[in-house]
PDB file of C-alpha atoms in Angstrom:
ATOM      1  CA  MET A   1      11.980  10.266  44.538  1.00  0.00           C
ATOM      2  CA  ASP A   2      15.284   8.520  44.008  1.00  0.00           C
ATOM      3  CA  PRO A   3      17.512  10.504  41.575  1.00  0.00           C
ATOM      4  CA  PHE A   4      18.996   7.281  40.155  1.00  0.00           C
ATOM      5  CA  PHE A   5      15.686   6.180  38.648  1.00  0.00           C
ATOM      6  CA  ARG A   6      14.789   9.202  36.592  1.00  0.00           C
ATOM      7  CA  THR A   7      12.745   8.604  33.473  1.00  0.00           C
ATOM      8  CA  THR A   8      12.044  10.938  30.626  1.00  0.00           C
ATOM      9  CA  GLU A   9       8.629   9.414  29.938  1.00  0.00           C
ATOM     10  CA  PRO A  10       5.499  10.707  31.619  1.00  0.00           C
ATOM     11  CA  ALA A  11       3.534   8.201  33.682  1.00  0.00           C
ATOM     12  CA  ILE A  12       0.571   8.604  31.358  1.00  0.00           C
ATOM     13  CA  GLY A  13       1.385   8.748  27.655  1.00  0.00           C
ATOM     14  CA  GLN A  14       0.091  11.576  25.549  1.00  0.00           C
ATOM     15  CA  LEU A  15      -3.107  10.955  23.680  1.00  0.00           C
ATOM     16  CA  ASP A  16      -2.772  10.522  19.946  1.00  0.00           C
ATOM     17  CA  THR A  17      -4.794  13.550  18.880  1.00  0.00           C
ATOM     18  CA  ASP A  18      -2.951  14.164  15.615  1.00  0.00           C
ATOM     19  CA  SER A  19      -4.005  10.911  13.943  1.00  0.00           C
ATOM     20  CA  ASN A  20      -6.803  10.912  11.384  1.00  0.00           C
ATOM     21  CA  LEU A  21      -7.878   7.667   9.754  1.00  0.00           C
ATOM     22  CA  ILE A  22      -9.814   9.365   6.950  1.00  0.00           C
ATOM     23  CA  ASN A  23      -6.726  11.374   5.973  1.00  0.00           C
ATOM     24  CA  GLY A  24      -4.720   8.151   6.102  1.00  0.00           C
ATOM     25  CA  TRP A  25      -7.159   6.507   3.729  1.00  0.00           C
ATOM     26  CA  ILE A  26      -7.018   9.521   1.411  1.00  0.00           C
ATOM     27  CA  GLY A  27      -3.208   9.510   1.394  1.00  0.00           C
ATOM     28  CA  GLY A  28      -3.083   5.757   0.930  1.00  0.00           C
ATOM     29  CA  GLY A  29      -5.773   5.904  -1.766  1.00  0.00           C
ATOM     30  CA  ILE A  30      -3.928   8.528  -3.776  1.00  0.00           C
ATOM     31  CA  ALA A  31      -0.700   6.548  -3.486  1.00  0.00           C
ATOM     32  CA  MET A  32      -2.593   3.362  -4.390  1.00  0.00           C
ATOM     33  CA  VAL A  33      -3.971   4.806  -7.627  1.00  0.00           C
ATOM     34  CA  LEU A  34      -0.647   6.375  -8.645  1.00  0.00           C
ATOM     35  CA  SER A  35       1.334   3.229  -7.905  1.00  0.00           C
ATOM     36  CA  ALA A  36      -1.257   1.029  -9.660  1.00  0.00           C
ATOM     37  CA  VAL A  37      -0.987   3.150 -12.798  1.00  0.00           C
ATOM     38  CA  LEU A  38       2.816   2.938 -12.603  1.00  0.00           C
ATOM     39  CA  TRP A  39       2.570  -0.842 -12.037  1.00  0.00           C
ATOM     40  CA  GLY A  40       0.338  -1.194 -15.110  1.00  0.00           C
ATOM     41  CA  LEU A  41       2.522   1.005 -17.308  1.00  0.00           C
ATOM     42  CA  ILE A  42       5.822  -0.570 -16.308  1.00  0.00           C
ATOM     43  CA  THR A  43       4.459  -4.092 -16.658  1.00  0.00           C
ATOM     44  CA  TYR A  44       2.827  -3.264 -19.988  1.00  0.00           C
ATOM     45  CA  TYR A  45       5.909  -1.711 -21.552  1.00  0.00           C
ATOM     46  CA  THR A  46       8.427  -4.203 -20.168  1.00  0.00           C
ATOM     47  CA  ASP A  47       6.097  -7.254 -20.216  1.00  0.00           C
ATOM     48  CA  PHE A  48       7.749  -8.332 -16.978  1.00  0.00           C
ATOM     49  CA  HIS A  49       6.212  -8.766 -13.521  1.00  0.00           C
ATOM     50  CA  ASN A  50       8.768  -7.653 -11.004  1.00  0.00           C
ATOM     51  CA  LYS A  51       8.466  -8.081  -7.248  1.00  0.00           C
ATOM     52  CA  LEU A  52      10.065  -4.666  -6.818  1.00  0.00           C
ATOM     53  CA  LEU A  53       6.831  -3.218  -8.178  1.00  0.00           C
ATOM     54  CA  ALA A  54       4.902  -4.857  -5.333  1.00  0.00           C
ATOM     55  CA  ILE A  55       7.403  -3.499  -2.839  1.00  0.00           C
ATOM     56  CA  GLY A  56       7.027  -0.061  -4.433  1.00  0.00           C
ATOM     57  CA  VAL A  57       3.230  -0.205  -4.231  1.00  0.00           C
ATOM     58  CA  GLY A  58       3.381  -1.249  -0.587  1.00  0.00           C
ATOM     59  CA  PHE A  59       5.952   1.404   0.238  1.00  0.00           C
ATOM     60  CA  LEU A  60       4.094   4.261  -1.461  1.00  0.00           C
ATOM     61  CA  VAL A  61       0.733   3.286  -0.003  1.00  0.00           C
ATOM     62  CA  GLY A  62       2.160   2.790   3.481  1.00  0.00           C
ATOM     63  CA  LEU A  63       3.928   6.122   3.219  1.00  0.00           C
ATOM     64  CA  GLY A  64       0.699   7.833   2.157  1.00  0.00           C
ATOM     65  CA  VAL A  65      -1.169   6.344   5.117  1.00  0.00           C
ATOM     66  CA  ARG A  66       1.681   7.246   7.461  1.00  0.00           C
ATOM     67  CA  LEU A  67       2.202  10.838   6.318  1.00  0.00           C
ATOM     68  CA  LEU A  68      -1.421  11.918   6.084  1.00  0.00           C
ATOM     69  CA  GLY A  69      -2.930   9.639   8.731  1.00  0.00           C
ATOM     70  CA  LYS A  70      -0.272  10.164  11.402  1.00  0.00           C
ATOM     71  CA  GLY A  71      -1.563   7.158  13.312  1.00  0.00           C
ATOM     72  CA  GLU A  72       0.226   4.607  15.438  1.00  0.00           C
ATOM     73  CA  THR A  73      -2.503   2.021  15.920  1.00  0.00           C
ATOM     74  CA  LEU A  74      -3.131  -1.277  14.215  1.00  0.00           C
ATOM     75  CA  ILE A  75      -5.884   0.104  11.972  1.00  0.00           C
ATOM     76  CA  PHE A  76      -3.365   2.313  10.171  1.00  0.00           C
ATOM     77  CA  GLY A  77      -1.131  -0.672   9.431  1.00  0.00           C
ATOM     78  CA  LEU A  78      -4.082  -2.749   8.265  1.00  0.00           C
ATOM     79  CA  SER A  79      -5.215   0.141   6.081  1.00  0.00           C
ATOM     80  CA  GLY A  80      -1.763   0.278   4.496  1.00  0.00           C
ATOM     81  CA  ALA A  81      -1.848  -3.476   3.878  1.00  0.00           C
ATOM     82  CA  GLY A  82      -5.375  -3.488   2.452  1.00  0.00           C
ATOM     83  CA  LEU A  83      -4.831  -0.526   0.160  1.00  0.00           C
ATOM     84  CA  SER A  84      -1.560  -2.082  -1.023  1.00  0.00           C
ATOM     85  CA  LEU A  85      -3.394  -5.263  -1.994  1.00  0.00           C
ATOM     86  CA  ILE A  86      -6.015  -3.279  -3.876  1.00  0.00           C
ATOM     87  CA  GLY A  87      -3.238  -1.301  -5.593  1.00  0.00           C
ATOM     88  CA  CYS A  88      -1.574  -4.482  -6.841  1.00  0.00           C
ATOM     89  CA  VAL A  89      -4.856  -5.904  -8.133  1.00  0.00           C
ATOM     90  CA  LEU A  90      -5.667  -2.584  -9.806  1.00  0.00           C
ATOM     91  CA  GLY A  91      -2.185  -2.444 -11.358  1.00  0.00           C
ATOM     92  CA  ASN A  92      -2.594  -5.939 -12.787  1.00  0.00           C
ATOM     93  CA  PHE A  93      -6.087  -5.045 -13.998  1.00  0.00           C
ATOM     94  CA  LEU A  94      -4.775  -1.981 -15.837  1.00  0.00           C
ATOM     95  CA  TYR A  95      -1.978  -4.055 -17.349  1.00  0.00           C
ATOM     96  CA  TYR A  96      -4.394  -6.729 -18.583  1.00  0.00           C
ATOM     97  CA  ALA A  97      -6.793  -4.094 -19.929  1.00  0.00           C
ATOM     98  CA  ALA A  98      -3.978  -2.410 -21.878  1.00  0.00           C
ATOM     99  CA  LEU A  99      -2.827  -5.780 -23.176  1.00  0.00           C
ATOM    100  CA  MET A 100      -6.370  -6.656 -24.270  1.00  0.00           C
ATOM    101  CA  ALA A 101      -6.766  -3.278 -25.988  1.00  0.00           C
ATOM    102  CA  ARG A 102      -3.535  -3.787 -27.903  1.00  0.00           C
ATOM    103  CA  GLU A 103      -4.449  -7.319 -28.992  1.00  0.00           C
ATOM    104  CA  GLU A 104      -7.998  -6.355 -30.029  1.00  0.00           C
ATOM    105  CA  GLY A 105      -6.890  -3.137 -31.723  1.00  0.00           C
ATOM    106  CA  VAL A 106      -9.311  -0.925 -29.777  1.00  0.00           C
ATOM    107  CA  SER A 107      -8.705   2.034 -27.509  1.00  0.00           C
ATOM    108  CA  PHE A 108      -7.805   1.548 -23.872  1.00  0.00           C
ATOM    109  CA  LEU A 109     -10.871   3.503 -22.707  1.00  0.00           C
ATOM    110  CA  ASP A 110     -13.195   1.353 -24.834  1.00  0.00           C
ATOM    111  CA  THR A 111     -11.637  -1.735 -23.293  1.00  0.00           C
ATOM    112  CA  LEU A 112     -12.109  -0.339 -19.774  1.00  0.00           C
ATOM    113  CA  ARG A 113     -15.736   0.508 -20.559  1.00  0.00           C
ATOM    114  CA  MET A 114     -16.340  -3.015 -21.839  1.00  0.00           C
ATOM    115  CA  LEU A 115     -14.694  -4.572 -18.780  1.00  0.00           C
ATOM    116  CA  PHE A 116     -16.706  -2.439 -16.348  1.00  0.00           C
ATOM    117  CA  ASN A 117     -19.950  -3.301 -18.150  1.00  0.00           C
ATOM    118  CA  THR A 118     -19.237  -7.045 -17.977  1.00  0.00           C
ATOM    119  CA  PRO A 119     -17.713  -7.858 -14.569  1.00  0.00           C
ATOM    120  CA  THR A 120     -17.800 -11.586 -15.352  1.00  0.00           C
ATOM    121  CA  THR A 121     -15.182 -10.927 -18.025  1.00  0.00           C
ATOM    122  CA  VAL A 122     -12.912  -9.358 -15.416  1.00  0.00           C
ATOM    123  CA  ILE A 123     -13.346 -12.316 -13.061  1.00  0.00           C
ATOM    124  CA  GLU A 124     -12.708 -14.759 -15.903  1.00  0.00           C
ATOM    125  CA  PHE A 125      -9.647 -12.808 -16.999  1.00  0.00           C
ATOM    126  CA  PHE A 126      -8.152 -12.757 -13.505  1.00  0.00           C
ATOM    127  CA  THR A 127      -8.822 -16.437 -12.849  1.00  0.00           C
ATOM    128  CA  SER A 128      -7.352 -17.518 -16.170  1.00  0.00           C
ATOM    129  CA  SER A 129      -4.214 -15.408 -15.746  1.00  0.00           C
ATOM    130  CA  PHE A 130      -3.697 -16.034 -12.013  1.00  0.00           C
ATOM    131  CA  LYS A 131      -0.355 -17.473 -10.977  1.00  0.00           C
ATOM    132  CA  ILE A 132       0.977 -18.366  -7.537  1.00  0.00           C
ATOM    133  CA  ARG A 133       3.547 -15.629  -8.078  1.00  0.00           C
ATOM    134  CA  ASP A 134       0.715 -13.084  -7.962  1.00  0.00           C
ATOM    135  CA  LEU A 135      -0.250 -14.273  -4.492  1.00  0.00           C
ATOM    136  CA  PHE A 136       3.353 -13.878  -3.365  1.00  0.00           C
ATOM    137  CA  LEU A 137       3.580 -10.382  -4.856  1.00  0.00           C
ATOM    138  CA  TYR A 138       0.333  -9.323  -3.205  1.00  0.00           C
ATOM    139  CA  GLY A 139       1.561 -10.676   0.121  1.00  0.00           C
ATOM    140  CA  VAL A 140       4.835  -8.771  -0.170  1.00  0.00           C
ATOM    141  CA  ALA A 141       2.968  -5.568  -0.999  1.00  0.00           C
ATOM    142  CA  ALA A 142       0.607  -6.008   1.953  1.00  0.00           C
ATOM    143  CA  TYR A 143       3.499  -6.680   4.329  1.00  0.00           C
ATOM    144  CA  VAL A 144       5.464  -3.651   3.157  1.00  0.00           C
ATOM    145  CA  GLY A 145       2.353  -1.441   3.254  1.00  0.00           C
ATOM    146  CA  TYR A 146       1.652  -2.561   6.815  1.00  0.00           C
ATOM    147  CA  LYS A 147       5.226  -2.082   8.038  1.00  0.00           C
ATOM    148  CA  VAL A 148       5.780   1.313   6.406  1.00  0.00           C
ATOM    149  CA  ALA A 149       2.450   2.628   7.710  1.00  0.00           C
ATOM    150  CA  LEU A 150       3.497   1.811  11.291  1.00  0.00           C
ATOM    151  CA  ASP A 151       7.238   1.355  11.731  1.00  0.00           C
ATOM    152  CA  MET A 152       8.487   4.861  11.013  1.00  0.00           C
ATOM    153  CA  GLU A 153       6.781   6.297  14.084  1.00  0.00           C
ATOM    154  CA  GLU A 154       7.674   3.290  16.249  1.00  0.00           C
ATOM    155  CA  LYS A 155      11.373   3.662  15.431  1.00  0.00           C
ATOM    156  CA  GLN A 156      11.236   7.377  16.214  1.00  0.00           C
ATOM    157  CA  ASN A 157       9.550   6.648  19.546  1.00  0.00           C
ATOM    158  CA  ASP A 158      12.131   3.962  20.374  1.00  0.00           C
ATOM    159  CA  ASN A 159      14.945   6.458  19.817  1.00  0.00           C
ATOM    160  CA  LYS A 160      13.235   9.099  21.974  1.00  0.00           C
ATOM    161  CA  THR A 161      12.509   6.812  24.927  1.00  0.00           C
ATOM    162  CA  GLU A 162      15.917   5.200  25.261  1.00  0.00           C
ATOM    163  CA  SER A 163      17.291   6.417  28.550  1.00  0.00           C
ATOM    164  CA  LYS A 164      21.024   6.493  28.912  1.00  0.00           C
ATOM    165  CA  PRO A 165      22.579   5.901  32.328  1.00  0.00           C
ATOM    166  CA  TYR A 166      24.268   8.910  33.869  1.00  0.00           C
TER     167      TYR A 166
END
């Protein structure tokens, strides 16, 4: 073996035995619910849709998938993106439910119960309040959720495998 062509990488990479998709979904799901509640509360009290909220949802969900799932494959990134989308929709749903409760003068839980019992009302509410901006925000959240779920490990691996000439 020629000493000038030393590599620090093994010929066969280590198997990814630490990853767990179910744990990734649990971590992403917890982050999704927490960030959706924050999205709903912030939007309700400020009455302002901010794209930073979408970035925050994507970041928290991607981080949850990354930290608990410990995966490096595409499914972990797609899980981060999908859960981020659901988190944004859930955040908007909670905002609209709180807004409806305030306007109707009923409790938030009664409004949620009514919305869950009549899903057509939810669909009608989302279609009537949909704006192109929402599509953009959801896309940003999905992108951030995907990148955060995958890129942290990839950057660490890139730093480890760089071989410096002697």
